[in-house]
Short mmCIF file of C-alpha atoms in Angstrom, two decimals:
data_model
loop_
_atom_site.label_atom_id
_atom_site.label_comp_id
_atom_site.label_asym_id
_atom_site.label_seq_id
_atom_site.Cartn_x
_atom_site.Cartn_y
_atom_site.Cartn_z
CA MET A 19 -118.93 -3.26 180.18
CA SER A 20 -115.17 -3.27 180.47
CA LYS A 21 -113.09 -5.54 178.27
CA SER A 22 -109.55 -6.68 179.04
CA HIS A 23 -107.03 -9.37 178.19
CA MET A 24 -103.63 -10.60 179.30
CA GLU A 25 -100.66 -9.71 177.13
CA LYS A 26 -97.08 -10.95 177.31
CA ILE A 27 -94.48 -8.24 177.93
CA LYS A 28 -90.75 -8.78 177.40
CA CYS A 29 -88.76 -7.02 180.08
CA PRO A 30 -86.21 -4.57 178.57
CA LYS A 31 -83.95 -5.18 181.57
CA CYS A 32 -83.80 -8.98 181.97
CA ASN A 33 -85.53 -10.16 178.74
CA HIS A 34 -87.94 -12.43 180.65
CA GLU A 35 -91.57 -12.46 179.58
CA SER A 36 -94.46 -11.92 181.96
CA GLU A 37 -98.12 -11.04 181.61
CA MET A 38 -99.82 -7.66 181.89
CA LEU A 39 -103.52 -6.92 182.15
CA VAL A 40 -104.48 -4.69 179.19
CA TRP A 41 -107.78 -2.83 179.29
CA GLU A 42 -109.34 -2.52 175.83
CA THR A 43 -112.36 -0.67 177.23
CA MET A 44 -112.94 0.77 180.69
CA ASP A 45 -116.48 1.09 182.02
CA THR A 46 -116.78 2.97 185.32
CA LYS A 47 -120.26 1.55 185.96
CA THR A 48 -119.25 -2.11 185.89
CA ASP A 49 -115.71 -1.45 187.18
CA PRO A 50 -115.87 1.68 189.38
CA GLN A 51 -112.29 1.16 190.59
CA ILE A 52 -111.04 1.94 187.08
CA LYS A 53 -111.78 5.63 187.62
CA ALA A 54 -108.97 5.93 190.18
CA MET A 55 -106.71 3.45 188.37
CA ILE A 56 -106.51 5.46 185.15
CA ARG A 57 -105.90 8.71 187.02
CA SER A 58 -103.05 7.21 189.04
CA GLY A 59 -101.56 5.51 185.99
CA GLU A 60 -102.06 2.07 187.52
CA VAL A 61 -103.78 0.74 184.38
CA PHE A 62 -100.52 1.30 182.48
CA ALA A 63 -98.19 0.03 185.21
CA TRP A 64 -96.24 -3.18 184.63
CA HIS A 65 -93.95 -5.01 187.04
CA CYS A 66 -91.43 -7.68 186.03
CA PRO A 67 -91.55 -10.48 188.62
CA HIS A 68 -88.09 -11.71 187.58
CA CYS A 69 -85.97 -8.59 188.12
CA ASP A 70 -88.42 -6.22 189.86
CA ASN A 71 -88.25 -3.74 186.97
CA LYS A 72 -91.21 -1.35 186.93
CA SER A 73 -92.38 0.33 183.74
CA LEU A 74 -95.31 2.18 182.25
CA ILE A 75 -96.68 0.49 179.13
CA PHE A 76 -99.01 2.73 177.15
CA TYR A 77 -101.56 1.06 174.90
CA PRO A 78 -104.78 2.06 173.07
CA THR A 79 -107.86 2.07 175.26
CA LEU A 80 -111.37 3.51 175.48
CA TYR A 81 -112.35 5.09 178.79
CA HIS A 82 -116.09 5.43 179.48
CA GLN A 83 -117.20 7.48 182.48
CA VAL A 84 -120.82 6.43 182.41
CA SER A 85 -122.37 8.92 184.84
CA GLU A 86 -121.02 11.89 182.84
CA LYS A 87 -121.72 10.33 179.42
CA TYR A 88 -118.07 10.85 178.59
CA LEU A 89 -115.93 8.81 176.19
CA LEU A 90 -112.17 9.24 175.91
CA CYS A 91 -110.30 7.24 173.29
CA TYR A 92 -106.54 7.05 173.75
CA VAL A 93 -104.38 5.82 170.86
CA PRO A 94 -100.68 6.58 171.49
CA GLY A 95 -99.22 8.60 168.63
CA ASN A 96 -102.16 8.14 166.26
CA PRO A 97 -105.11 10.52 166.75
CA SER A 98 -106.47 9.95 163.23
CA SER A 99 -107.31 6.30 163.92
CA ALA A 100 -108.99 7.33 167.19
CA VAL A 101 -111.08 9.93 165.33
CA GLU A 102 -112.20 7.31 162.81
CA PHE A 103 -113.11 4.97 165.65
CA MET A 104 -115.24 7.65 167.30
CA LYS A 105 -117.04 8.45 164.03
CA HIS A 106 -118.34 4.89 163.92
CA ILE A 107 -118.71 4.23 167.65
CA ASN A 108 -122.42 3.36 167.34
CA GLU A 109 -121.92 0.91 164.47
CA ASP A 110 -121.83 -2.76 165.54
CA ASN A 111 -122.22 -1.46 169.08
CA GLU A 112 -122.60 -4.30 171.58
CA SER A 113 -121.91 -2.21 174.68
CA GLY A 114 -125.55 -1.68 175.64
CA TYR A 115 -125.05 2.11 175.56
CA ASP A 116 -126.28 4.57 172.95
CA PHE A 117 -123.39 6.90 172.22
CA ASN A 118 -125.54 9.62 170.68
CA GLU A 119 -125.12 13.39 170.52
CA SER A 120 -125.65 13.73 174.27
CA TYR A 121 -122.24 12.16 174.78
CA THR A 122 -118.99 14.08 174.95
CA LYS A 123 -116.50 12.15 172.83
CA ARG A 124 -112.81 12.99 172.85
CA VAL A 125 -109.63 11.47 171.43
CA VAL A 126 -106.04 11.92 172.57
CA SER A 127 -102.72 10.51 171.38
CA ASP A 128 -100.46 11.49 174.29
CA ILE A 129 -100.54 10.40 177.93
CA ASN A 130 -100.24 14.01 179.14
CA GLN A 131 -103.28 14.92 177.06
CA LEU A 132 -105.16 12.00 178.60
CA ARG A 133 -104.31 13.14 182.11
CA GLU A 134 -105.30 16.70 181.25
CA LYS A 135 -108.70 15.65 179.86
CA LEU A 136 -109.43 13.73 183.07
CA ILE A 137 -108.51 16.71 185.25
CA ILE A 138 -110.82 18.91 183.18
CA LEU A 139 -113.60 16.32 183.46
CA ASP A 140 -113.17 16.11 187.24
CA GLU A 141 -113.30 19.90 187.52
CA GLY A 142 -116.53 20.07 185.54
CA LEU A 143 -115.02 22.38 182.92
CA ASP A 144 -115.23 22.56 179.14
CA ASP A 145 -111.98 21.54 177.43
CA ARG A 146 -112.89 23.59 174.36
CA ILE A 147 -113.00 26.81 176.37
CA LEU A 148 -109.67 25.98 177.98
CA GLU A 149 -108.05 25.25 174.62
CA ILE A 150 -109.18 28.65 173.37
CA MET A 151 -107.78 30.20 176.54
CA LYS A 152 -104.46 28.53 175.78
CA VAL A 153 -104.26 30.38 172.47
CA PHE A 154 -104.49 33.74 174.25
CA ALA A 155 -102.16 32.60 177.03
CA ILE A 156 -99.51 31.57 174.52
CA ALA A 157 -99.80 34.93 172.74
CA GLU A 158 -99.29 36.79 176.03
CA LEU A 159 -96.35 34.59 177.00
CA GLN A 160 -94.67 35.20 173.65
CA LYS A 161 -95.01 38.94 174.23
CA SER A 162 -93.51 38.66 177.71
CA PHE A 163 -90.75 36.23 176.69
CA PRO A 164 -89.96 36.95 173.02
CA ASP A 165 -86.79 34.86 173.08
CA LEU A 166 -88.65 31.72 174.17
CA ASN A 167 -91.18 29.54 172.40
CA VAL A 168 -93.97 27.60 174.07
CA MET A 169 -93.53 23.89 173.34
CA GLU A 170 -96.23 22.37 175.55
CA ILE A 171 -99.10 23.72 177.63
CA TYR A 172 -101.44 21.78 179.91
CA PHE A 173 -104.33 22.63 182.20
CA ASN A 174 -103.57 21.76 185.80
CA LYS A 175 -105.15 21.85 189.25
CA GLU A 176 -102.82 23.13 191.97
CA GLU A 177 -102.61 21.74 195.50
CA ASP A 178 -104.55 24.72 196.83
CA GLY A 179 -107.40 24.02 194.41
CA SER A 180 -106.60 26.86 192.01
CA HIS A 181 -106.25 26.31 188.27
CA SER A 182 -103.31 27.06 186.01
CA PHE A 183 -101.63 26.28 182.72
CA ALA A 184 -98.30 24.47 183.08
CA VAL A 185 -96.08 25.72 180.26
CA LYS A 186 -92.92 24.17 178.85
CA PHE A 187 -90.59 26.47 176.90
CA ASP A 188 -88.01 25.52 174.30
CA ASN A 189 -85.23 25.93 176.87
CA ASN A 190 -86.78 22.95 178.72
CA GLU A 191 -87.86 25.21 181.58
CA TRP A 192 -91.40 25.00 182.92
CA GLY A 193 -93.53 27.97 183.88
CA ARG A 194 -97.05 28.55 185.09
CA THR A 195 -99.81 31.01 184.32
CA SER A 196 -103.06 31.23 186.28
CA VAL A 197 -106.49 30.34 184.93
CA ASP A 198 -109.27 32.35 186.56
CA LYS A 199 -113.03 31.92 186.35
CA LYS A 200 -113.62 35.45 185.05
CA SER A 201 -111.47 34.80 181.97
CA TYR A 202 -113.04 31.37 181.52
CA ASP A 203 -116.56 32.86 181.58
CA MET A 204 -115.52 35.65 179.22
CA VAL A 205 -114.22 33.18 176.63
CA ALA A 206 -117.37 31.06 177.05
CA GLU A 207 -119.53 34.10 176.29
CA SER A 208 -117.38 35.43 173.44
CA PHE A 209 -117.32 32.08 171.64
CA LYS A 210 -120.79 30.82 172.54
CA ILE A 211 -121.86 30.45 168.90
CA PRO A 212 -119.10 28.03 167.80
CA LEU A 213 -119.25 26.33 171.22
CA ALA A 214 -122.94 25.56 170.67
CA VAL A 215 -121.77 22.80 168.32
CA ASN A 216 -120.00 19.94 170.06
CA ASP A 217 -119.31 17.41 167.31
CA GLU A 218 -115.50 17.50 167.19
CA PHE A 219 -113.50 14.68 168.76
CA LEU A 220 -109.97 16.07 168.59
CA ILE A 221 -109.98 19.17 170.79
CA ASP A 222 -106.48 20.62 171.03
CA THR A 223 -104.63 23.88 170.50
CA GLU A 224 -104.73 23.48 166.72
CA TRP A 225 -108.52 23.19 166.89
CA ALA A 226 -108.67 26.27 169.12
CA VAL A 227 -106.51 28.34 166.75
CA SER A 228 -108.91 27.55 163.91
CA ILE A 229 -111.87 28.71 166.02
CA VAL A 230 -110.16 31.92 167.11
CA GLU A 231 -109.14 32.76 163.53
CA LYS A 232 -112.74 32.36 162.34
CA GLU A 233 -114.22 34.51 165.10
CA ILE A 234 -111.68 37.33 165.32
#
Protein backbone atom coordinates (compact mmCIF):
# COMPACT_ATOMS: atom_id res chain seq x y z
CA MET A 1 0.00 0.00 0.00
CA SER A 2 0.99 3.64 -0.27
CA LYS A 3 2.83 5.33 2.56
CA SER A 4 2.94 9.07 3.17
CA HIS A 5 3.59 11.65 5.87
CA MET A 6 3.32 15.38 6.42
CA GLU A 7 6.53 17.40 6.30
CA LYS A 8 7.12 21.03 7.22
CA ILE A 9 8.38 23.21 4.36
CA LYS A 10 9.89 26.66 4.89
CA CYS A 11 8.81 29.03 2.16
CA PRO A 12 11.83 30.58 0.36
CA LYS A 13 9.74 33.69 -0.32
CA CYS A 14 8.12 34.57 3.02
CA ASN A 15 9.98 32.19 5.42
CA HIS A 16 6.72 30.86 6.90
CA GLU A 17 6.44 27.13 7.50
CA SER A 18 3.57 25.01 6.23
CA GLU A 19 2.97 21.31 5.71
CA MET A 20 3.33 19.24 2.56
CA LEU A 21 2.13 15.70 1.94
CA VAL A 22 5.18 13.57 1.05
CA TRP A 23 4.64 10.17 -0.56
CA GLU A 24 7.26 7.65 0.54
CA THR A 25 5.67 4.91 -1.57
CA MET A 26 2.93 5.13 -4.19
CA ASP A 27 0.70 2.13 -4.83
CA THR A 28 -1.65 2.49 -7.80
CA LYS A 29 -3.85 -0.36 -6.58
CA THR A 30 -4.72 1.17 -3.22
CA ASP A 31 -4.45 4.78 -4.47
CA PRO A 32 -5.35 4.75 -8.19
CA GLN A 33 -5.41 8.56 -8.34
CA ILE A 34 -1.65 8.58 -7.78
CA LYS A 35 -1.09 7.43 -11.36
CA ALA A 36 -2.30 10.77 -12.73
CA MET A 37 -0.82 12.79 -9.86
CA ILE A 38 2.77 11.71 -10.50
CA ARG A 39 2.45 12.29 -14.24
CA SER A 40 1.11 15.81 -13.76
CA GLY A 41 3.69 16.61 -11.09
CA GLU A 42 0.99 17.15 -8.47
CA VAL A 43 2.73 14.84 -5.97
CA PHE A 44 5.67 17.27 -5.91
CA ALA A 45 3.61 20.47 -5.88
CA TRP A 46 3.66 22.66 -2.78
CA HIS A 47 1.67 25.83 -2.11
CA CYS A 48 2.47 28.35 0.62
CA PRO A 49 -0.81 29.45 2.24
CA HIS A 50 0.82 32.61 3.61
CA CYS A 51 2.14 34.25 0.43
CA ASP A 52 0.62 32.06 -2.31
CA ASN A 53 4.06 30.97 -3.51
CA LYS A 54 3.94 27.77 -5.58
CA SER A 55 6.93 25.47 -5.87
CA LEU A 56 7.90 21.96 -6.88
CA ILE A 57 9.60 20.04 -4.07
CA PHE A 58 11.34 16.90 -5.28
CA TYR A 59 11.90 14.11 -2.77
CA PRO A 60 12.78 10.39 -2.85
CA THR A 61 9.84 8.12 -3.56
CA LEU A 62 8.97 4.64 -4.81
CA TYR A 63 6.29 4.42 -7.48
CA HIS A 64 4.56 1.03 -7.89
CA GLN A 65 2.26 0.53 -10.88
CA VAL A 66 0.76 -2.74 -9.72
CA SER A 67 -1.03 -3.90 -12.87
CA GLU A 68 2.20 -3.70 -14.92
CA LYS A 69 4.44 -5.10 -12.14
CA TYR A 70 6.55 -1.98 -12.48
CA LEU A 71 8.67 -0.33 -9.78
CA LEU A 72 10.31 3.06 -10.24
CA CYS A 73 12.54 4.39 -7.48
CA TYR A 74 13.32 8.10 -7.64
CA VAL A 75 16.15 9.50 -5.50
CA PRO A 76 17.09 13.04 -6.61
CA GLY A 77 20.78 13.25 -7.46
CA ASN A 78 21.72 9.86 -6.00
CA PRO A 79 21.13 6.84 -8.25
CA SER A 80 23.58 4.62 -6.32
CA SER A 81 21.43 4.64 -3.18
CA ALA A 82 18.36 3.83 -5.30
CA VAL A 83 20.19 0.89 -6.90
CA GLU A 84 21.14 -0.46 -3.47
CA PHE A 85 17.53 -0.11 -2.34
CA MET A 86 16.30 -2.07 -5.35
CA LYS A 87 18.85 -4.85 -4.77
CA HIS A 88 17.29 -5.53 -1.39
CA ILE A 89 13.66 -4.67 -2.17
CA ASN A 90 12.41 -8.12 -1.08
CA GLU A 91 14.24 -8.08 2.25
CA ASP A 92 12.07 -7.07 5.23
CA ASN A 93 9.28 -6.63 2.70
CA GLU A 94 5.98 -5.79 4.39
CA SER A 95 4.20 -4.58 1.25
CA GLY A 96 2.34 -7.82 0.56
CA TYR A 97 3.88 -8.00 -2.94
CA ASP A 98 6.61 -10.33 -4.16
CA PHE A 99 9.02 -8.20 -6.17
CA ASN A 100 10.60 -11.12 -7.99
CA GLU A 101 12.18 -11.40 -11.44
CA SER A 102 8.82 -10.86 -13.15
CA TYR A 103 8.97 -7.24 -12.04
CA THR A 104 10.55 -4.45 -14.03
CA LYS A 105 12.58 -2.39 -11.56
CA ARG A 106 14.08 0.95 -12.50
CA VAL A 107 15.86 3.78 -10.71
CA VAL A 108 16.19 7.42 -11.71
CA SER A 109 17.86 10.43 -10.11
CA ASP A 110 16.39 13.25 -12.22
CA ILE A 111 12.80 14.41 -12.60
CA ASN A 112 13.07 14.45 -16.40
CA GLN A 113 14.21 10.83 -16.32
CA LEU A 114 11.22 9.99 -14.12
CA ARG A 115 8.82 11.63 -16.55
CA GLU A 116 10.47 9.85 -19.46
CA LYS A 117 10.20 6.42 -17.81
CA LEU A 118 6.48 6.99 -17.22
CA ILE A 119 5.90 7.99 -20.85
CA ILE A 120 7.70 4.85 -21.99
CA LEU A 121 5.65 2.74 -19.58
CA ASP A 122 2.40 4.28 -20.84
CA GLU A 123 3.41 3.61 -24.45
CA GLY A 124 4.15 -0.03 -23.70
CA LEU A 125 7.74 0.24 -24.91
CA ASP A 126 11.05 -1.09 -23.63
CA ASP A 127 13.27 1.64 -22.18
CA ARG A 128 16.38 -0.45 -22.87
CA ILE A 129 15.69 -0.49 -26.61
CA LEU A 130 15.09 3.25 -26.59
CA GLU A 131 18.33 3.92 -24.72
CA ILE A 132 20.22 1.92 -27.33
CA MET A 133 18.44 3.91 -30.04
CA LYS A 134 19.63 7.10 -28.35
CA VAL A 135 23.24 6.01 -28.81
CA PHE A 136 22.76 5.76 -32.58
CA ALA A 137 20.70 8.95 -32.69
CA ILE A 138 23.43 10.89 -30.90
CA ALA A 139 26.05 9.54 -33.32
CA GLU A 140 23.98 10.67 -36.31
CA LEU A 141 23.34 14.09 -34.78
CA GLN A 142 27.06 14.60 -34.14
CA LYS A 143 27.72 13.83 -37.81
CA SER A 144 25.07 16.30 -38.94
CA PHE A 145 26.04 19.01 -36.43
CA PRO A 146 29.77 18.56 -35.73
CA ASP A 147 30.05 21.92 -33.97
CA LEU A 148 27.39 20.99 -31.40
CA ASN A 149 27.36 18.45 -28.59
CA VAL A 150 24.30 16.63 -27.32
CA MET A 151 23.81 17.45 -23.63
CA GLU A 152 20.44 15.80 -22.95
CA ILE A 153 18.12 13.48 -24.85
CA TYR A 154 14.68 12.27 -23.82
CA PHE A 155 12.01 10.07 -25.34
CA ASN A 156 8.79 11.97 -25.95
CA LYS A 157 5.27 11.47 -27.26
CA GLU A 158 4.10 14.25 -29.59
CA GLU A 159 0.59 15.70 -29.65
CA ASP A 160 -0.19 13.77 -32.82
CA GLY A 161 0.74 10.49 -31.12
CA SER A 162 4.09 10.08 -32.88
CA HIS A 163 7.31 9.42 -30.97
CA SER A 164 10.53 11.40 -30.93
CA PHE A 165 13.70 12.15 -29.03
CA ALA A 166 13.87 15.70 -27.65
CA VAL A 167 17.51 16.76 -27.84
CA LYS A 168 19.27 19.59 -26.01
CA PHE A 169 22.55 20.83 -27.50
CA ASP A 170 25.36 22.66 -25.74
CA ASN A 171 24.17 25.96 -27.23
CA ASN A 172 21.00 25.54 -25.10
CA GLU A 173 18.91 24.97 -28.23
CA TRP A 174 16.48 22.06 -28.39
CA GLY A 175 15.96 19.85 -31.40
CA ARG A 176 13.93 16.79 -32.24
CA THR A 177 14.53 13.55 -34.09
CA SER A 178 11.81 11.03 -34.89
CA VAL A 179 11.55 7.54 -33.41
CA ASP A 180 9.89 5.07 -35.76
CA LYS A 181 8.67 1.54 -35.12
CA LYS A 182 10.84 0.02 -37.86
CA SER A 183 14.03 1.25 -36.19
CA TYR A 184 12.72 0.21 -32.77
CA ASP A 185 12.02 -3.34 -34.02
CA MET A 186 15.40 -3.50 -35.74
CA VAL A 187 17.25 -2.63 -32.53
CA ALA A 188 15.11 -5.12 -30.59
CA GLU A 189 16.10 -7.88 -33.02
CA SER A 190 19.77 -6.90 -33.26
CA PHE A 191 20.23 -6.82 -29.48
CA LYS A 192 17.84 -9.61 -28.50
CA ILE A 193 20.56 -11.62 -26.73
CA PRO A 194 21.60 -8.94 -24.20
CA LEU A 195 17.97 -7.80 -23.92
CA ALA A 196 16.96 -11.31 -22.83
CA VAL A 197 18.46 -10.44 -19.45
CA ASN A 198 16.53 -7.80 -17.55
CA ASP A 199 18.31 -7.52 -14.20
CA GLU A 200 19.71 -3.99 -14.40
CA PHE A 201 18.02 -1.17 -12.48
CA LEU A 202 19.82 1.87 -13.86
CA ILE A 203 18.96 1.99 -17.56
CA ASP A 204 20.40 5.11 -19.15
CA THR A 205 22.61 6.17 -22.05
CA GLU A 206 25.76 5.04 -20.24
CA TRP A 207 24.25 1.57 -19.86
CA ALA A 208 23.31 1.56 -23.55
CA VAL A 209 26.81 2.56 -24.65
CA SER A 210 28.24 -0.39 -22.74
CA ILE A 211 25.80 -2.76 -24.47
CA VAL A 212 26.53 -1.36 -27.93
CA GLU A 213 30.29 -1.59 -27.40
CA LYS A 214 30.01 -5.25 -26.42
CA GLU A 215 27.83 -6.20 -29.38
CA ILE A 216 29.46 -4.21 -32.19
